[in-house]
């Protein structure tokens, strides 16, 4: 007992020499229990100098016959390794002997210590693992350790070997048949976590986990479901066999198990099972706590994005649970999901908006009501019959608290501004709001009535009322002049109400990011008056770097393609704190691009340190023709020195130029990535008349995946049904791509790849589109 | 870092208050943090029935396996990537060992009266986070052999400490702890032995 006390008090070695000397006496006493405990205590309170004195005893203890003593010494060694590694490393011979010991736990502790000592030496670890996997390991704990070390060895040697079975895989598979459950589970888990594991390798592990699913012990069920959940993220097909067992787990007593089962089923479900799952989940949702419900909602959201055709049943489900009881976070998650569905699945817009309207009639959270009203204001006017929503919005003006009323007034005004036919009716409604009790509501109503009622300058009005104003107003003596507010709208990534991308978006589903950035670009371009009449933006490319990293000025370019024009948007950043750039323009030399003619250029007035700015150059090109060409660019500006202490720039500056890299407009720029959920149907419906087939030899490549990716990037089309994922080690692959070419021509491409011995890749390309010329 | 580690072992009563706890990790640096964790884990598992089989739950990125008997609640905590079955084996070892030590009457009163046995038991299962033993019989055997010889060497040790120690506060704290554990007799014995030693050495 005293040992426990001394460990708790932990005096340092020089403080209480008596304690240490009596402990040392104990270490050599005849009774083994005291030796063991003395060792443990001493090692906890000792320091380096004392350690060298007792080292001899410790080494003897490690190989002692009594397992308790040996274990004590080994465990102390593991702890001491953190503070005095050199001393402990000298014991490796004794530890090696202990690994061969007959006592089960001694082997476990010795293995742990030996691995820690040798962990930096990869070869030694490899030898250790190979000798033990062939030998016999007595305790289940030691076996688990060995499995973990084996996985580490496999992971580190994975880079060298590509083909054939992995080393030690047979050992892991053999462990699946061990007596102890912890070993079986550890082996199954290790197999599922192998890098780039194939379905053939996974099958025995998943079979074992499936057995655990129906065990009576909650611990086993939980462990199995959790592992299967992780596997389902990367290999959903492999887990489908367990679906039936998992469906029975939905009604499990332990709520964590039930939630994990549901989320796994949602990941592995296919279209036909979605309806059945939804029915089961509805009964399930009332049982579980809020935090679990949010997890399920997010899984449902990704499911809906994966199967857009099923939106109706999923939307109904979401709106049903929205009506039930729930906390703020939970309802917010549901509303976010509905909003994302409306944004990404156009057919769902009308029903989704209606559901949201019904919700705000009853919603107890002001924040959610105002957000939904704002969203309605943006999306509602674009629908076919906006007047439907007016009733819901107007009711808010009467029935809710002040914040919601103000939001409702703004939304009504937006409807009136966007949809001319509704304007007179909106005016009537707004006039009634003038008698509201709250200041903000009356102010807003007055503002909208006066601005919308006035004639002329409607576009500017809309921008003023509903656009994003950059800088907050500063109190000033002069009367406010709207023109002095700079119209340059900084690109702000639209605040997406999206969950962070921990879960990958479903394979083959349209990636949610591009539509939002296109909206931002579209707003930006149309806000610049010179470019406003270019028509609809067809495509904006991803930013292409024109400077190397770490240069003084970082510039990247975004290519916006319109029907008859091309606009280059240069995003510039000044990384030199002592300089302020003014009048920044880009001089583009289009001598190698004959079909393009420069039309306009918009300079950037000022570019201070570390805040990005944009400058634009627009080119005219023949309409409808996908012209290509190369452009060389040079950045021209006036540079002014900035005094670092005051932050003020000098008055006169020097004109300077900075060469940028060239940029190309290629055919891929004219291709929009648009996914198709059922490729076969679309392919058949296109008809073979507009088909062109060709064969290419792509030459030697690293592997098939690299070749596939290169071609996808070249064509700029969207891979469908997950065909961009090439299983490793495969000899051939078929990739299905779809896209929309400029002029709104749908194009489908089927690529067949084959790779042979000397890594030569051959490709057969078949194109079908609505227009033969495009093919 | 690949070795299975236990973060803490808790034994709480039916209201969530501590009977015996041991923490092996720095995740809860202050006492307030520890108590908050105990309260959270207790409220989360209160309504479940973990009397026949060990139950498991996950929160705050920790996995907790637990089992209840009468008014005692046993918990073992590990990191989120730990092998859950290993944690369950440790829990079972602790649970059964305490059952053996309390000789069948597993309730709060008995546990508090034999607190020293339980503390020794905790000490023999996990050392600094590393599992020492999972077999309940072996654990109970080790604890028993400690307590049976509690008489002789304990007083010898204590007497030496009290007598030689130049560090008075240490001696005083050891004495107070032993008193708390109800070993008052040992103190008087020890002081008697100490007096003997002193007289003997003075007479030499």
XYZ file of N, CA and C in Angstrom, chain A residues 466-670:
615
model
N -30.558 45.765 -53.090
C -30.380 44.349 -52.775
C -28.978 43.836 -53.020
N -28.135 44.652 -53.646
C -26.781 44.172 -53.880
C -25.947 44.294 -52.613
N -24.756 43.816 -52.706
C -23.941 43.896 -51.492
C -23.108 45.157 -51.568
N -23.283 46.019 -50.613
C -22.492 47.229 -50.565
C -21.204 46.927 -49.827
N -20.078 47.420 -50.426
C -18.790 46.983 -49.935
C -18.408 47.516 -48.571
N -18.468 48.835 -48.460
C -17.875 49.448 -47.271
C -18.988 50.004 -46.408
N -18.904 49.829 -45.113
C -19.920 50.449 -44.267
C -19.787 51.964 -44.353
N -20.936 52.627 -44.270
C -20.925 54.081 -44.403
C -20.200 54.709 -43.235
N -19.401 55.696 -43.554
C -18.794 56.450 -42.457
C -19.550 57.747 -42.265
N -19.710 58.124 -41.024
C -20.432 59.386 -40.816
C -19.632 60.528 -41.432
N -20.273 61.324 -42.268
C -19.561 62.430 -42.898
C -20.462 63.652 -42.912
N -19.819 64.790 -43.090
C -20.560 66.040 -43.055
C -21.366 66.254 -44.331
N -20.779 65.838 -45.469
C -21.464 66.121 -46.730
C -22.649 65.199 -46.898
N -23.517 65.603 -47.768
C -24.664 64.735 -48.034
C -24.189 63.519 -48.813
N -24.847 62.464 -48.590
C -24.410 61.176 -49.114
C -24.602 61.125 -50.623
N -23.582 60.711 -51.332
C -23.657 60.605 -52.776
C -23.475 59.154 -53.156
N -24.483 58.579 -53.763
C -24.440 57.146 -54.044
C -23.303 56.800 -54.988
N -22.941 57.766 -55.835
C -21.915 57.416 -56.809
C -20.544 57.288 -56.196
N -20.383 57.846 -55.025
C -19.049 57.767 -54.454
C -18.774 56.403 -53.843
N -19.804 55.605 -53.710
C -19.560 54.263 -53.164
C -18.992 53.413 -54.280
N -17.809 52.861 -54.109
C -17.177 52.132 -55.207
C -18.025 50.930 -55.598
N -18.134 50.780 -56.934
C -18.964 49.691 -57.408
C -18.192 48.393 -57.524
N -16.898 48.423 -57.245
C -16.159 47.183 -57.408
C -16.576 46.224 -56.325
N -17.156 45.185 -56.773
C -17.631 44.204 -55.810
C -16.536 43.180 -55.609
N -16.099 43.025 -54.401
C -15.082 42.009 -54.155
C -15.749 40.647 -54.230
N -15.018 39.710 -54.760
C -15.587 38.368 -54.806
C -15.538 37.787 -53.403
N -16.740 37.539 -52.863
C -16.741 36.827 -51.584
C -17.310 35.459 -51.849
N -16.614 34.433 -51.441
C -17.222 33.112 -51.657
C -18.565 33.097 -50.944
N -19.605 32.743 -51.697
C -20.945 32.756 -51.135
C -20.958 31.910 -49.876
N -21.423 32.487 -48.800
C -21.419 31.743 -47.536
C -22.300 30.526 -47.712
N -21.667 29.400 -47.874
C -22.431 28.200 -48.140
C -22.930 27.602 -46.839
N -24.207 27.277 -46.773
C -24.699 26.620 -45.584
C -24.457 25.129 -45.741
N -23.191 24.787 -45.878
C -22.888 23.384 -46.139
C -22.066 22.821 -45.009
N -22.201 21.552 -44.776
C -21.339 20.906 -43.787
C -19.942 20.807 -44.353
N -18.927 20.857 -43.538
C -17.553 20.740 -44.061
C -17.366 19.412 -44.762
N -16.555 19.431 -45.794
C -16.484 18.254 -46.657
C -15.789 17.061 -46.044
N -16.210 16.609 -44.895
C -15.578 15.418 -44.339
C -16.066 14.214 -45.092
N -17.365 14.214 -45.397
C -17.874 13.083 -46.152
C -17.750 13.421 -47.621
N -17.174 12.561 -48.410
C -17.070 12.896 -49.833
C -18.438 12.926 -50.462
N -18.639 13.834 -51.375
C -19.929 13.867 -52.074
C -20.077 12.588 -52.874
N -21.296 12.169 -53.028
C -21.554 10.876 -53.659
C -20.924 10.773 -55.031
N -20.530 9.577 -55.406
C -19.898 9.384 -56.703
C -20.892 9.690 -57.806
N -20.456 10.411 -58.801
C -21.331 10.645 -59.939
C -22.337 11.743 -59.699
N -22.453 12.245 -58.491
C -23.391 13.339 -58.286
C -22.754 14.633 -58.740
N -23.551 15.606 -59.129
C -22.949 16.854 -59.592
C -22.209 17.517 -58.450
N -20.978 17.912 -58.656
C -20.219 18.535 -57.562
C -20.864 19.845 -57.188
N -21.131 20.085 -55.936
C -21.878 21.297 -55.558
C -21.077 22.576 -55.694
N -19.775 22.534 -55.772
C -19.033 23.802 -55.746
C -19.189 24.636 -57.008
N -19.009 24.111 -58.201
C -19.015 24.985 -59.387
C -20.268 25.854 -59.533
N -21.475 25.373 -59.310
C -22.593 26.283 -59.567
C -22.491 27.549 -58.753
N -22.057 27.458 -57.510
C -22.066 28.673 -56.707
C -21.015 29.642 -57.193
N -19.820 29.142 -57.589
C -18.820 30.093 -58.054
C -19.251 30.703 -59.376
N -19.969 29.938 -60.183
C -20.433 30.538 -61.442
C -21.383 31.677 -61.136
N -22.252 31.471 -60.134
C -23.153 32.569 -59.769
C -22.361 33.791 -59.367
N -21.311 33.559 -58.585
C -20.533 34.713 -58.108
C -19.883 35.421 -59.276
N -19.288 34.626 -60.175
C -18.646 35.252 -61.325
C -19.654 36.003 -62.168
N -20.835 35.366 -62.320
C -21.830 36.007 -63.179
C -22.226 37.351 -62.619
N -22.442 37.375 -61.313
C -22.824 38.645 -60.697
C -21.732 39.667 -60.890
N -20.487 39.195 -60.738
C -19.356 40.100 -60.817
C -19.257 40.710 -62.199
N -19.316 39.849 -63.204
C -19.141 40.355 -64.559
C -20.292 41.291 -64.919
N -21.500 40.885 -64.565
C -22.625 41.729 -64.983
C -22.639 43.023 -64.207
N -21.916 43.078 -63.076
C -21.904 44.333 -62.338
C -20.974 45.342 -62.982
N -20.135 44.876 -63.875
C -19.223 45.808 -64.552
C -19.915 46.266 -65.829
N -20.190 47.535 -65.953
C -21.060 48.005 -67.042
C -20.516 47.692 -68.431
N -19.185 47.722 -68.572
C -18.669 47.484 -69.921
C -18.967 46.071 -70.391
N -19.036 45.134 -69.460
C -19.208 43.753 -69.895
C -20.643 43.293 -69.771
N -21.512 44.195 -69.322
C -22.856 43.728 -68.966
C -23.626 43.192 -70.149
N -23.307 43.664 -71.351
C -24.130 43.215 -72.471
C -23.478 42.104 -73.267
N -22.643 41.321 -72.635
C -22.043 40.198 -73.343
C -22.980 39.018 -73.393
N -24.057 39.071 -72.638
C -24.957 37.933 -72.665
C -24.674 37.002 -71.498
N -25.193 35.827 -71.640
C -25.097 34.885 -70.521
C -23.702 34.277 -70.468
N -23.199 34.120 -69.276
C -21.887 33.507 -69.103
C -22.026 32.006 -69.342
N -21.217 31.502 -70.246
C -21.295 30.075 -70.533
C -20.477 29.271 -69.519
N -19.241 29.669 -69.384
C -18.395 28.879 -68.482
C -17.260 29.747 -67.963
N -16.924 29.531 -66.726
C -15.720 30.158 -66.188
C -14.743 29.058 -65.825
N -13.510 29.230 -66.247
C -12.566 28.169 -65.935
C -12.068 28.323 -64.504
N -11.351 27.317 -64.039
C -10.730 27.429 -62.720
C -9.561 28.401 -62.813
N -9.144 28.983 -61.704
C -8.034 29.943 -61.775
C -6.748 29.261 -62.218
N -6.058 29.881 -63.176
C -4.797 29.347 -63.667
C -3.700 30.283 -63.210
N -2.674 29.730 -62.580
C -1.604 30.583 -62.059
C -0.753 31.118 -63.203
N -0.468 32.419 -63.175
C 0.411 32.991 -64.193
C 1.760 33.360 -63.627
N 1.945 33.186 -62.339
C 3.244 33.464 -61.736
C 3.607 32.280 -60.875
N 4.910 32.177 -60.610
C 5.293 31.087 -59.712
C 4.996 31.481 -58.293
N 5.019 30.489 -57.413
C 4.760 30.809 -56.006
C 5.894 31.665 -55.471
N 5.635 32.439 -54.448
C 6.664 33.224 -53.758
C 7.219 34.356 -54.592
N 6.558 34.787 -55.634
C 7.049 35.962 -56.359
C 6.439 37.206 -55.761
N 6.906 38.365 -56.273
C 6.451 39.605 -55.645
C 4.976 39.870 -55.883
N 4.526 39.582 -57.104
C 3.116 39.795 -57.373
C 2.556 38.458 -57.809
N 1.501 38.026 -57.150
C 0.902 36.736 -57.504
C -0.318 37.013 -58.355
N -0.336 36.428 -59.534
C -1.455 36.675 -60.444
C -2.000 35.333 -60.930
N -3.307 35.174 -60.855
C -3.907 34.046 -61.555
C -5.064 34.562 -62.393
N -5.426 33.770 -63.402
C -6.420 34.262 -64.352
C -7.596 33.301 -64.423
N -8.791 33.877 -64.540
C -9.989 33.071 -64.735
C -10.536 33.436 -66.108
N -10.797 32.396 -66.929
C -11.296 32.672 -68.274
C -12.811 32.545 -68.279
N -13.499 33.630 -68.634
C -14.950 33.569 -68.738
C -15.333 33.499 -70.202
N -16.112 32.488 -70.523
C -16.472 32.291 -71.933
C -17.924 32.727 -72.134
N -18.116 33.653 -73.052
C -19.473 34.022 -73.453
C -19.675 33.578 -74.889
N -20.878 33.844 -75.399
C -21.163 33.420 -76.770
C -20.244 34.073 -77.789
N -20.094 35.387 -77.669
C -19.296 36.083 -78.683
C -18.081 36.764 -78.104
N -17.821 36.545 -76.822
C -16.698 37.234 -76.194
C -16.003 36.299 -75.229
N -14.785 36.707 -74.911
C -14.053 36.008 -73.850
C -13.499 37.079 -72.924
N -13.701 36.916 -71.633
C -13.180 37.889 -70.674
C -12.152 37.197 -69.802
N -10.989 37.816 -69.699
C -9.976 37.285 -68.784
C -9.996 38.112 -67.516
N -10.199 37.436 -66.404
C -10.181 38.140 -65.126
C -8.890 37.793 -64.426
N -8.073 38.811 -64.200
C -6.791 38.587 -63.542
C -6.920 38.940 -62.063
N -6.720 37.953 -61.199
C -6.723 38.214 -59.761
C -5.303 38.478 -59.319
N -5.036 39.707 -58.861
C -3.664 40.071 -58.512
C -3.526 40.263 -57.019
N -2.400 39.835 -56.502
C -2.101 40.083 -55.094
C -0.702 40.653 -55.000
N -0.566 41.712 -54.225
C 0.729 42.347 -54.044
C 1.316 41.852 -52.730
N 2.465 41.172 -52.824
C 3.011 40.614 -51.589
C 4.141 41.434 -51.014
N 4.376 42.614 -51.554
C 5.465 43.433 -51.017
C 4.854 44.520 -50.166
N 5.228 44.509 -48.897
C 4.534 45.430 -48.000
C 4.942 46.873 -48.220
N 6.106 47.090 -48.840
C 6.528 48.482 -48.986
C 6.055 49.100 -50.278
N 5.165 48.427 -50.983
C 4.755 48.995 -52.260
C 3.259 49.090 -52.368
N 2.805 50.107 -53.076
C 1.392 50.244 -53.388
C 1.322 50.384 -54.891
N 0.529 49.526 -55.530
C 0.426 49.586 -56.986
C -0.840 50.317 -57.381
N -0.741 51.134 -58.402
C -1.924 51.844 -58.867
C -2.077 51.678 -60.356
N -3.318 51.846 -60.810
C -3.590 51.748 -62.237
C -3.039 50.473 -62.843
N -3.428 49.363 -62.265
C -2.876 48.088 -62.711
C -3.652 47.609 -63.923
N -2.951 47.339 -65.006
C -3.604 46.739 -66.173
C -2.742 45.598 -66.675
N -3.340 44.794 -67.531
C -2.585 43.712 -68.142
C -2.564 43.952 -69.638
N -1.387 43.994 -70.182
C -1.250 44.155 -71.630
C -1.173 42.765 -72.225
N -2.130 42.479 -73.083
C -2.202 41.132 -73.636
C -1.797 41.180 -75.097
N -0.883 40.329 -75.424
C -0.428 40.248 -76.799
C -1.116 39.067 -77.458
N -2.029 39.372 -78.365
C -2.823 38.282 -78.964
C -2.339 37.963 -80.354
N -1.058 38.153 -80.614
C -0.595 37.950 -81.987
C -0.702 36.496 -82.402
N -0.711 35.585 -81.418
C -0.817 34.181 -81.814
C -2.240 33.674 -81.767
N -3.162 34.574 -81.582
C -4.567 34.137 -81.537
C -5.323 35.017 -82.497
N -5.361 34.604 -83.777
C -5.832 35.536 -84.806
C -7.305 35.838 -84.693
N -8.092 34.908 -84.168
C -9.530 35.139 -84.230
C -10.023 36.074 -83.154
N -9.151 36.452 -82.232
C -9.579 37.291 -81.123
C -9.211 38.731 -81.365
N -10.094 39.638 -80.971
C -9.783 41.069 -81.072
C -10.101 41.708 -79.746
N -9.157 42.515 -79.245
C -9.378 43.109 -77.936
C -10.453 44.164 -78.008
N -11.350 44.121 -77.061
C -12.489 45.023 -77.081
C -12.416 46.020 -75.948
N -12.150 45.565 -74.759
C -12.186 46.493 -73.614
C -11.232 46.001 -72.556
N -10.856 46.933 -71.713
C -9.994 46.531 -70.608
C -10.361 47.385 -69.416
N -10.434 46.770 -68.244
C -10.822 47.533 -67.068
C -9.674 47.483 -66.090
N -9.052 48.610 -65.822
C -7.889 48.572 -64.940
C -8.303 48.515 -63.479
N -7.360 48.176 -62.660
C -7.580 48.137 -61.229
C -6.973 49.404 -60.660
N -7.797 50.157 -59.919
C -7.314 51.477 -59.510
C -6.163 51.374 -58.533
N -6.308 50.553 -57.524
C -5.223 50.511 -56.538
C -5.109 49.118 -55.958
N -3.877 48.703 -55.729
C -3.608 47.375 -55.207
C -2.652 47.496 -54.022
N -3.177 47.643 -52.831
C -2.281 47.729 -51.673
C -1.770 46.353 -51.275
N -0.931 46.357 -50.262
C -0.291 45.123 -49.835
C -1.325 44.117 -49.333
N -1.229 42.950 -49.869
C -1.926 41.787 -49.332
C -3.444 41.814 -49.445
N -3.995 42.645 -50.293
C -5.434 42.490 -50.506
C -5.647 42.262 -51.995
N -6.264 41.153 -52.353
C -6.360 40.823 -53.778
C -7.316 41.741 -54.511
N -7.008 41.992 -55.782
C -7.899 42.824 -56.591
C -8.013 42.222 -57.975
N -8.993 42.705 -58.755
C -9.183 42.114 -60.080
C -9.063 43.167 -61.159
N -8.485 42.750 -62.292
C -8.535 43.602 -63.476
C -8.962 42.730 -64.648
N -9.629 43.340 -65.616
C -10.268 42.547 -66.674
C -9.817 42.996 -68.046
N -9.739 42.043 -68.963
C -9.531 42.370 -70.372
C -10.530 41.530 -71.154
N -11.247 42.171 -72.066
C -12.270 41.453 -72.824
C -11.870 41.364 -74.282
N -12.148 40.226 -74.883
C -11.845 40.008 -76.285
C -13.109 39.614 -77.015
N -13.147 40.032 -78.263
C -14.276 39.596 -79.075
C -13.846 38.413 -79.902
N -14.749 37.482 -80.101
C -14.388 36.352 -80.937
C -15.577 36.027 -81.815
N -15.359 35.332 -82.883
C -16.484 34.996 -83.756
C -17.499 34.173 -82.975
N -18.788 34.528 -83.170
C -19.827 33.886 -82.380
C -19.957 32.424 -82.689
N -20.184 31.641 -81.684
C -20.486 30.228 -81.880
C -19.285 29.387 -82.237
N -18.184 30.010 -82.573
C -17.036 29.208 -82.979
C -16.110 29.050 -81.777
N -15.747 27.842 -81.494
C -14.823 27.659 -80.368
C -13.403 27.976 -80.767
N -13.074 29.259 -80.774
C -11.739 29.645 -81.213
C -10.724 29.351 -80.121
N -9.538 29.004 -80.552
C -8.477 28.747 -79.577
C -7.303 29.651 -79.891
N -6.446 29.871 -78.918
C -5.274 30.703 -79.179
C -4.444 30.877 -77.942
N -3.256 31.449 -78.162
C -2.336 31.692 -77.045
C -2.215 33.179 -76.820
N -2.110 33.572 -75.568
C -1.988 34.987 -75.229
C -0.811 35.160 -74.301
N 0.051 36.142 -74.608
C 1.116 36.416 -73.639
C 0.736 37.672 -72.873
N 1.055 37.688 -71.605
C 0.566 38.740 -70.715
C 1.695 39.467 -70.035
N 1.462 40.783 -69.817
C 2.427 41.554 -69.060
C 1.651 42.472 -68.131
N 2.062 42.515 -66.900
C 1.398 43.346 -65.910
C 2.037 44.721 -65.940
N 1.230 45.782 -66.134
C 1.785 47.128 -66.142
C 1.121 47.941 -65.048
N 1.943 48.702 -64.296
C 1.373 49.445 -63.176
C 2.284 50.598 -62.796
N 1.776 51.458 -61.932
C 2.580 52.534 -61.340
C 2.850 52.115 -59.906
N 4.136 52.041 -59.565
C 4.462 51.574 -58.222
C 4.873 52.757 -57.368
N 4.318 52.792 -56.145
C 4.651 53.869 -55.208
C 5.209 53.237 -53.956
N 6.268 53.869 -53.454
C 6.880 53.359 -52.231
C 5.999 53.685 -51.047
N 5.903 52.738 -50.147
C 5.101 52.966 -48.939
C 6.030 52.991 -47.756
N 5.857 53.991 -46.941
C 6.669 54.095 -45.740
C 6.137 53.090 -44.715
N 6.908 52.085 -44.339
C 6.337 51.032 -43.494
C 5.869 51.523 -42.134
N 6.484 52.604 -41.642
C 6.059 53.036 -40.306
C 4.729 53.758 -40.346
N 4.521 54.610 -41.346
C 3.267 55.348 -41.357
C 2.208 54.673 -42.218
N 2.629 53.831 -43.156
C 1.650 53.180 -44.025
C 1.166 54.082 -45.134
N 1.798 55.231 -45.330
C 1.334 56.152 -46.372
C 2.236 56.069 -47.577
N 1.633 56.287 -48.732
C 2.413 56.170 -49.963
C 2.944 57.530 -50.370
N 4.050 57.482 -51.113
C 4.566 58.740 -51.647
C 3.643 59.256 -52.719
N 3.914 60.458 -53.121
C 3.000 61.055 -54.088
C 3.243 60.615 -55.501
N 4.498 60.588 -55.920
C 4.713 60.209 -57.318
C 5.296 58.815 -57.373
N 4.971 58.159 -58.422
C 5.431 56.775 -58.541
C 6.110 56.540 -59.871
N 6.598 55.352 -60.041
C 7.348 54.985 -61.239
C 6.558 53.931 -61.987
N 6.533 54.091 -63.309
C 5.842 53.074 -64.092
C 6.720 51.853 -64.227
N 6.082 50.699 -64.126
C 6.887 49.477 -64.170
C 6.093 48.379 -64.858
N 6.843 47.374 -65.312
C 6.179 46.252 -65.960
C 6.652 44.962 -65.336
N 5.821 43.944 -65.435
C 6.180 42.643 -64.855
C 5.656 41.558 -65.778
N 6.557 40.725 -66.242
C 6.161 39.717 -67.229
C 5.435 38.552 -66.567
N 4.322 38.153 -67.177
C 3.588 37.011 -66.657
C 3.690 35.870 -67.643
N 3.262 34.703 -67.226
C 3.315 33.568 -68.125
C 2.208 33.649 -69.160
N 2.335 32.808 -70.178
C 1.326 32.805 -71.236
C 0.084 32.073 -70.782
N -1.021 32.400 -71.467
C -2.220 31.633 -71.158
C -2.861 31.191 -72.461
N -3.502 30.044 -72.406
C -4.075 29.462 -73.609
C -5.572 29.315 -73.462
N -6.270 29.519 -74.559
C -7.684 29.179 -74.573
C -7.801 27.906 -75.405
N -8.283 26.875 -74.788
C -8.306 25.581 -75.477
C -9.732 25.087 -75.619
N -9.848 23.996 -76.333
C -11.191 23.455 -76.577
C -11.899 23.096 -75.291
N -11.147 22.617 -74.309
C -11.787 22.224 -73.048
C -12.485 23.396 -72.394
N -12.033 24.615 -72.662
C -12.680 25.773 -72.053
C -14.110 25.931 -72.547
N -14.396 25.385 -73.694
C -15.738 25.547 -74.234
C -16.662 24.439 -73.801
